[in-house]
PDB file of C-alpha atoms in Angstrom:
ATOM      1  CA  MET F1259      -0.005   0.009  -0.015  1.00  0.00           C
ATOM      2  CA  ALA F1260       1.239   3.502  -0.796  1.00  0.00           C
ATOM      3  CA  TYR F1261       1.069   5.894   2.154  1.00  0.00           C
ATOM      4  CA  ASN F1262       0.659   9.661   2.149  1.00  0.00           C
ATOM      5  CA  VAL F1263       3.782   9.958   4.308  1.00  0.00           C
ATOM      6  CA  ASP F1264       6.689   8.101   2.688  1.00  0.00           C
ATOM      7  CA  LYS F1265      10.057   8.394   4.390  1.00  0.00           C
ATOM      8  CA  SER F1266      13.248   6.397   4.204  1.00  0.00           C
ATOM      9  CA  ASP F1267      14.307   4.164   7.051  1.00  0.00           C
ATOM     10  CA  ALA F1268      17.085   6.661   7.798  1.00  0.00           C
ATOM     11  CA  GLN F1269      14.579   9.512   8.049  1.00  0.00           C
ATOM     12  CA  TRP F1270      12.381   7.521  10.462  1.00  0.00           C
ATOM     13  CA  ARG F1271      15.407   6.668  12.609  1.00  0.00           C
ATOM     14  CA  GLU F1272      16.365  10.353  12.727  1.00  0.00           C
ATOM     15  CA  GLU F1273      12.902  11.553  13.678  1.00  0.00           C
ATOM     16  CA  LEU F1274      11.828   8.917  16.195  1.00  0.00           C
ATOM     17  CA  SER F1275      13.378   7.891  19.494  1.00  0.00           C
ATOM     18  CA  PRO F1276      14.884   4.373  19.492  1.00  0.00           C
ATOM     19  CA  ASP F1277      11.878   3.081  21.507  1.00  0.00           C
ATOM     20  CA  GLN F1278       9.377   4.731  19.151  1.00  0.00           C
ATOM     21  CA  TYR F1279      11.232   3.374  16.130  1.00  0.00           C
ATOM     22  CA  ALA F1280      11.158  -0.165  17.577  1.00  0.00           C
ATOM     23  CA  VAL F1281       7.349  -0.030  17.993  1.00  0.00           C
ATOM     24  CA  LEU F1282       6.244   2.176  15.110  1.00  0.00           C
ATOM     25  CA  ARG F1283       8.562   0.961  12.383  1.00  0.00           C
ATOM     26  CA  GLN F1284       9.509  -2.544  13.537  1.00  0.00           C
ATOM     27  CA  ALA F1285       6.160  -3.632  14.984  1.00  0.00           C
ATOM     28  CA  GLY F1286       7.492  -3.932  18.505  1.00  0.00           C
ATOM     29  CA  THR F1287       5.368  -3.803  21.684  1.00  0.00           C
ATOM     30  CA  GLU F1288       5.966  -1.714  24.738  1.00  0.00           C
ATOM     31  CA  ARG F1289       5.677  -3.459  28.095  1.00  0.00           C
ATOM     32  CA  PRO F1290       2.183  -3.439  29.563  1.00  0.00           C
ATOM     33  CA  TRP F1291       1.309  -0.929  32.279  1.00  0.00           C
ATOM     34  CA  THR F1292       4.235   1.343  31.298  1.00  0.00           C
ATOM     35  CA  GLY F1293       2.746   3.714  28.717  1.00  0.00           C
ATOM     36  CA  GLU F1294       2.225   7.413  29.513  1.00  0.00           C
ATOM     37  CA  LEU F1295      -1.258   7.454  27.922  1.00  0.00           C
ATOM     38  CA  LEU F1296      -2.683   4.391  29.672  1.00  0.00           C
ATOM     39  CA  ASP F1297      -4.324   6.441  32.439  1.00  0.00           C
ATOM     40  CA  GLU F1298      -5.002   9.557  30.313  1.00  0.00           C
ATOM     41  CA  GLU F1299      -8.589  10.630  31.080  1.00  0.00           C
ATOM     42  CA  ARG F1300      -8.810  14.188  29.623  1.00  0.00           C
ATOM     43  CA  ALA F1301     -10.999  14.914  26.605  1.00  0.00           C
ATOM     44  CA  GLY F1302      -8.995  15.013  23.397  1.00  0.00           C
ATOM     45  CA  VAL F1303      -7.656  13.298  20.337  1.00  0.00           C
ATOM     46  CA  TYR F1304      -4.999  10.609  19.999  1.00  0.00           C
ATOM     47  CA  THR F1305      -2.766  10.986  16.941  1.00  0.00           C
ATOM     48  CA  CYS F1306      -0.016   8.935  15.337  1.00  0.00           C
ATOM     49  CA  ALA F1307       3.319   9.640  17.018  1.00  0.00           C
ATOM     50  CA  ALA F1308       5.087   9.318  13.647  1.00  0.00           C
ATOM     51  CA  CYS F1309       2.927  11.527  11.397  1.00  0.00           C
ATOM     52  CA  ASN F1310       0.346  13.212  13.658  1.00  0.00           C
ATOM     53  CA  ALA F1311      -2.690  11.801  11.808  1.00  0.00           C
ATOM     54  CA  GLU F1312      -5.858  11.696  13.949  1.00  0.00           C
ATOM     55  CA  LEU F1313      -6.589   8.124  15.021  1.00  0.00           C
ATOM     56  CA  PHE F1314      -8.832   7.922  18.094  1.00  0.00           C
ATOM     57  CA  LYS F1315     -11.092  10.219  20.185  1.00  0.00           C
ATOM     58  CA  SER F1316     -10.988  10.099  23.960  1.00  0.00           C
ATOM     59  CA  GLY F1317     -14.713   9.293  24.091  1.00  0.00           C
ATOM     60  CA  THR F1318     -13.968   5.892  22.584  1.00  0.00           C
ATOM     61  CA  LYS F1319     -11.202   4.997  25.107  1.00  0.00           C
ATOM     62  CA  PHE F1320     -12.062   2.466  27.811  1.00  0.00           C
ATOM     63  CA  ASP F1321     -10.294   0.606  30.584  1.00  0.00           C
ATOM     64  CA  SER F1322      -9.919  -2.927  29.214  1.00  0.00           C
ATOM     65  CA  GLY F1323      -7.532  -4.017  31.976  1.00  0.00           C
ATOM     66  CA  CYS F1324      -4.938  -5.210  29.423  1.00  0.00           C
ATOM     67  CA  GLY F1325      -2.155  -2.707  30.278  1.00  0.00           C
ATOM     68  CA  TRP F1326      -2.304  -0.698  27.067  1.00  0.00           C
ATOM     69  CA  PRO F1327      -4.597   2.186  26.013  1.00  0.00           C
ATOM     70  CA  SER F1328      -7.773   0.651  24.499  1.00  0.00           C
ATOM     71  CA  PHE F1329     -10.367   2.150  22.184  1.00  0.00           C
ATOM     72  CA  TYR F1330     -13.505   0.637  20.721  1.00  0.00           C
ATOM     73  CA  GLU F1331     -13.287   2.403  17.343  1.00  0.00           C
ATOM     74  CA  SER F1332     -11.008   4.719  15.334  1.00  0.00           C
ATOM     75  CA  VAL F1333     -11.976   8.304  14.365  1.00  0.00           C
ATOM     76  CA  ASP F1334     -12.747   6.999  10.879  1.00  0.00           C
ATOM     77  CA  PRO F1335     -12.481   3.530   9.377  1.00  0.00           C
ATOM     78  CA  ASP F1336      -9.993   4.973   6.841  1.00  0.00           C
ATOM     79  CA  ALA F1337      -7.729   6.326   9.590  1.00  0.00           C
ATOM     80  CA  VAL F1338      -6.272   2.899  10.311  1.00  0.00           C
ATOM     81  CA  GLN F1339      -5.168  -0.066   8.209  1.00  0.00           C
ATOM     82  CA  LEU F1340      -5.977  -3.552   9.407  1.00  0.00           C
ATOM     83  CA  ILE F1341      -3.566  -6.353   8.457  1.00  0.00           C
ATOM     84  CA  GLU F1342      -3.658 -10.043   9.205  1.00  0.00           C
ATOM     85  CA  ASP F1343      -0.771 -10.927  11.559  1.00  0.00           C
ATOM     86  CA  ASN F1344       0.280 -14.522  12.161  1.00  0.00           C
ATOM     87  CA  SER F1345       3.722 -13.670  13.490  1.00  0.00           C
ATOM     88  CA  LEU F1346       3.283 -15.386  16.895  1.00  0.00           C
ATOM     89  CA  GLY F1347       1.525 -18.456  15.467  1.00  0.00           C
ATOM     90  CA  VAL F1348      -1.818 -16.986  16.427  1.00  0.00           C
ATOM     91  CA  ALA F1349      -4.170 -15.129  14.063  1.00  0.00           C
ATOM     92  CA  ARG F1350      -4.325 -11.475  15.097  1.00  0.00           C
ATOM     93  CA  THR F1351      -5.156  -8.227  13.346  1.00  0.00           C
ATOM     94  CA  GLU F1352      -2.422  -5.610  13.280  1.00  0.00           C
ATOM     95  CA  VAL F1353      -3.438  -1.961  13.326  1.00  0.00           C
ATOM     96  CA  ARG F1354      -1.306   0.513  11.362  1.00  0.00           C
ATOM     97  CA  CYS F1355      -1.655   4.214  10.710  1.00  0.00           C
ATOM     98  CA  ALA F1356      -3.221   4.489   7.236  1.00  0.00           C
ATOM     99  CA  ASN F1357      -1.365   7.752   6.671  1.00  0.00           C
ATOM    100  CA  CYS F1358       2.203   6.543   7.249  1.00  0.00           C
ATOM    101  CA  GLY F1359       2.050   2.802   7.776  1.00  0.00           C
ATOM    102  CA  SER F1360       3.373   2.872  11.329  1.00  0.00           C
ATOM    103  CA  HIS F1361       2.525  -0.014  13.649  1.00  0.00           C
ATOM    104  CA  LEU F1362       0.086   1.037  16.434  1.00  0.00           C
ATOM    105  CA  GLY F1363      -0.984  -2.238  18.001  1.00  0.00           C
ATOM    106  CA  HIS F1364      -3.668  -4.857  17.407  1.00  0.00           C
ATOM    107  CA  VAL F1365      -7.476  -5.037  17.426  1.00  0.00           C
ATOM    108  CA  PHE F1366      -9.322  -7.867  19.102  1.00  0.00           C
ATOM    109  CA  PRO F1367     -13.041  -8.744  19.095  1.00  0.00           C
ATOM    110  CA  ASP F1368     -13.193  -8.850  22.903  1.00  0.00           C
ATOM    111  CA  GLY F1369     -14.245  -5.299  23.752  1.00  0.00           C
ATOM    112  CA  PHE F1370     -17.204  -6.627  25.735  1.00  0.00           C
ATOM    113  CA  GLY F1371     -19.664  -3.972  26.795  1.00  0.00           C
ATOM    114  CA  THR F1372     -18.519  -1.444  24.161  1.00  0.00           C
ATOM    115  CA  PRO F1373     -20.717  -0.249  21.284  1.00  0.00           C
ATOM    116  CA  THR F1374     -18.587  -2.094  18.693  1.00  0.00           C
ATOM    117  CA  GLY F1375     -17.346  -5.115  20.651  1.00  0.00           C
ATOM    118  CA  ASP F1376     -13.823  -4.271  19.484  1.00  0.00           C
ATOM    119  CA  ARG F1377     -10.709  -3.537  21.543  1.00  0.00           C
ATOM    120  CA  TYR F1378      -8.095  -1.511  19.727  1.00  0.00           C
ATOM    121  CA  CYS F1379      -5.110  -2.300  21.992  1.00  0.00           C
ATOM    122  CA  MET F1380      -2.621   0.429  21.155  1.00  0.00           C
ATOM    123  CA  ASN F1381       0.964   1.018  22.227  1.00  0.00           C
ATOM    124  CA  SER F1382       1.041   4.270  24.156  1.00  0.00           C
ATOM    125  CA  ILE F1383       4.425   5.160  22.617  1.00  0.00           C
ATOM    126  CA  SER F1384       2.849   5.017  19.170  1.00  0.00           C
ATOM    127  CA  LEU F1385       0.385   7.782  20.075  1.00  0.00           C
ATOM    128  CA  ASN F1386       0.411  11.479  20.925  1.00  0.00           C
ATOM    129  CA  PHE F1387      -2.426  13.130  22.812  1.00  0.00           C
ATOM    130  CA  SER F1388      -3.925  16.593  22.262  1.00  0.00           C
ATOM    131  CA  GLU F1389      -6.394  17.898  24.766  1.00  0.00           C
ATOM    132  CA  LYS F1390      -9.629  19.169  23.205  1.00  0.00           C
ATOM    133  CA  SER F1391     -12.920  19.786  24.906  1.00  0.00           C
ATOM    134  CA  GLY F1392     -15.919  17.763  23.805  1.00  0.00           C
ATOM    135  CA  GLU F1393     -14.064  14.786  22.334  1.00  0.00           C
TER     136      GLU F1393
END
């Protein structure tokens, strides 16, 4: 897939911290319960830490108890790219930023009690947060 933001590996390495690069560009995972945005409760918008594209609104965030920020839907279905991931021998669905292709986390169909039944389990380090009232 062609992305709106297309940078070389060297450019990504220069712009992102080593930890961000490991998650966003190499599909790594931060340790659970360590992310800065896990307990964020203010109203606002979550954007891609690599390209600043809007991804999630705070009103869709919920406490799933998994150790990573969880949302039940993205701001727009076209904001994220869903890709089949069998890397651990288990069928999962990877979530990438549709604007730059950066790895964000995975989505699971176990968001029980949410309007969609989905749990977008996102790496905190792959997101930025901007406070906005009414989100």
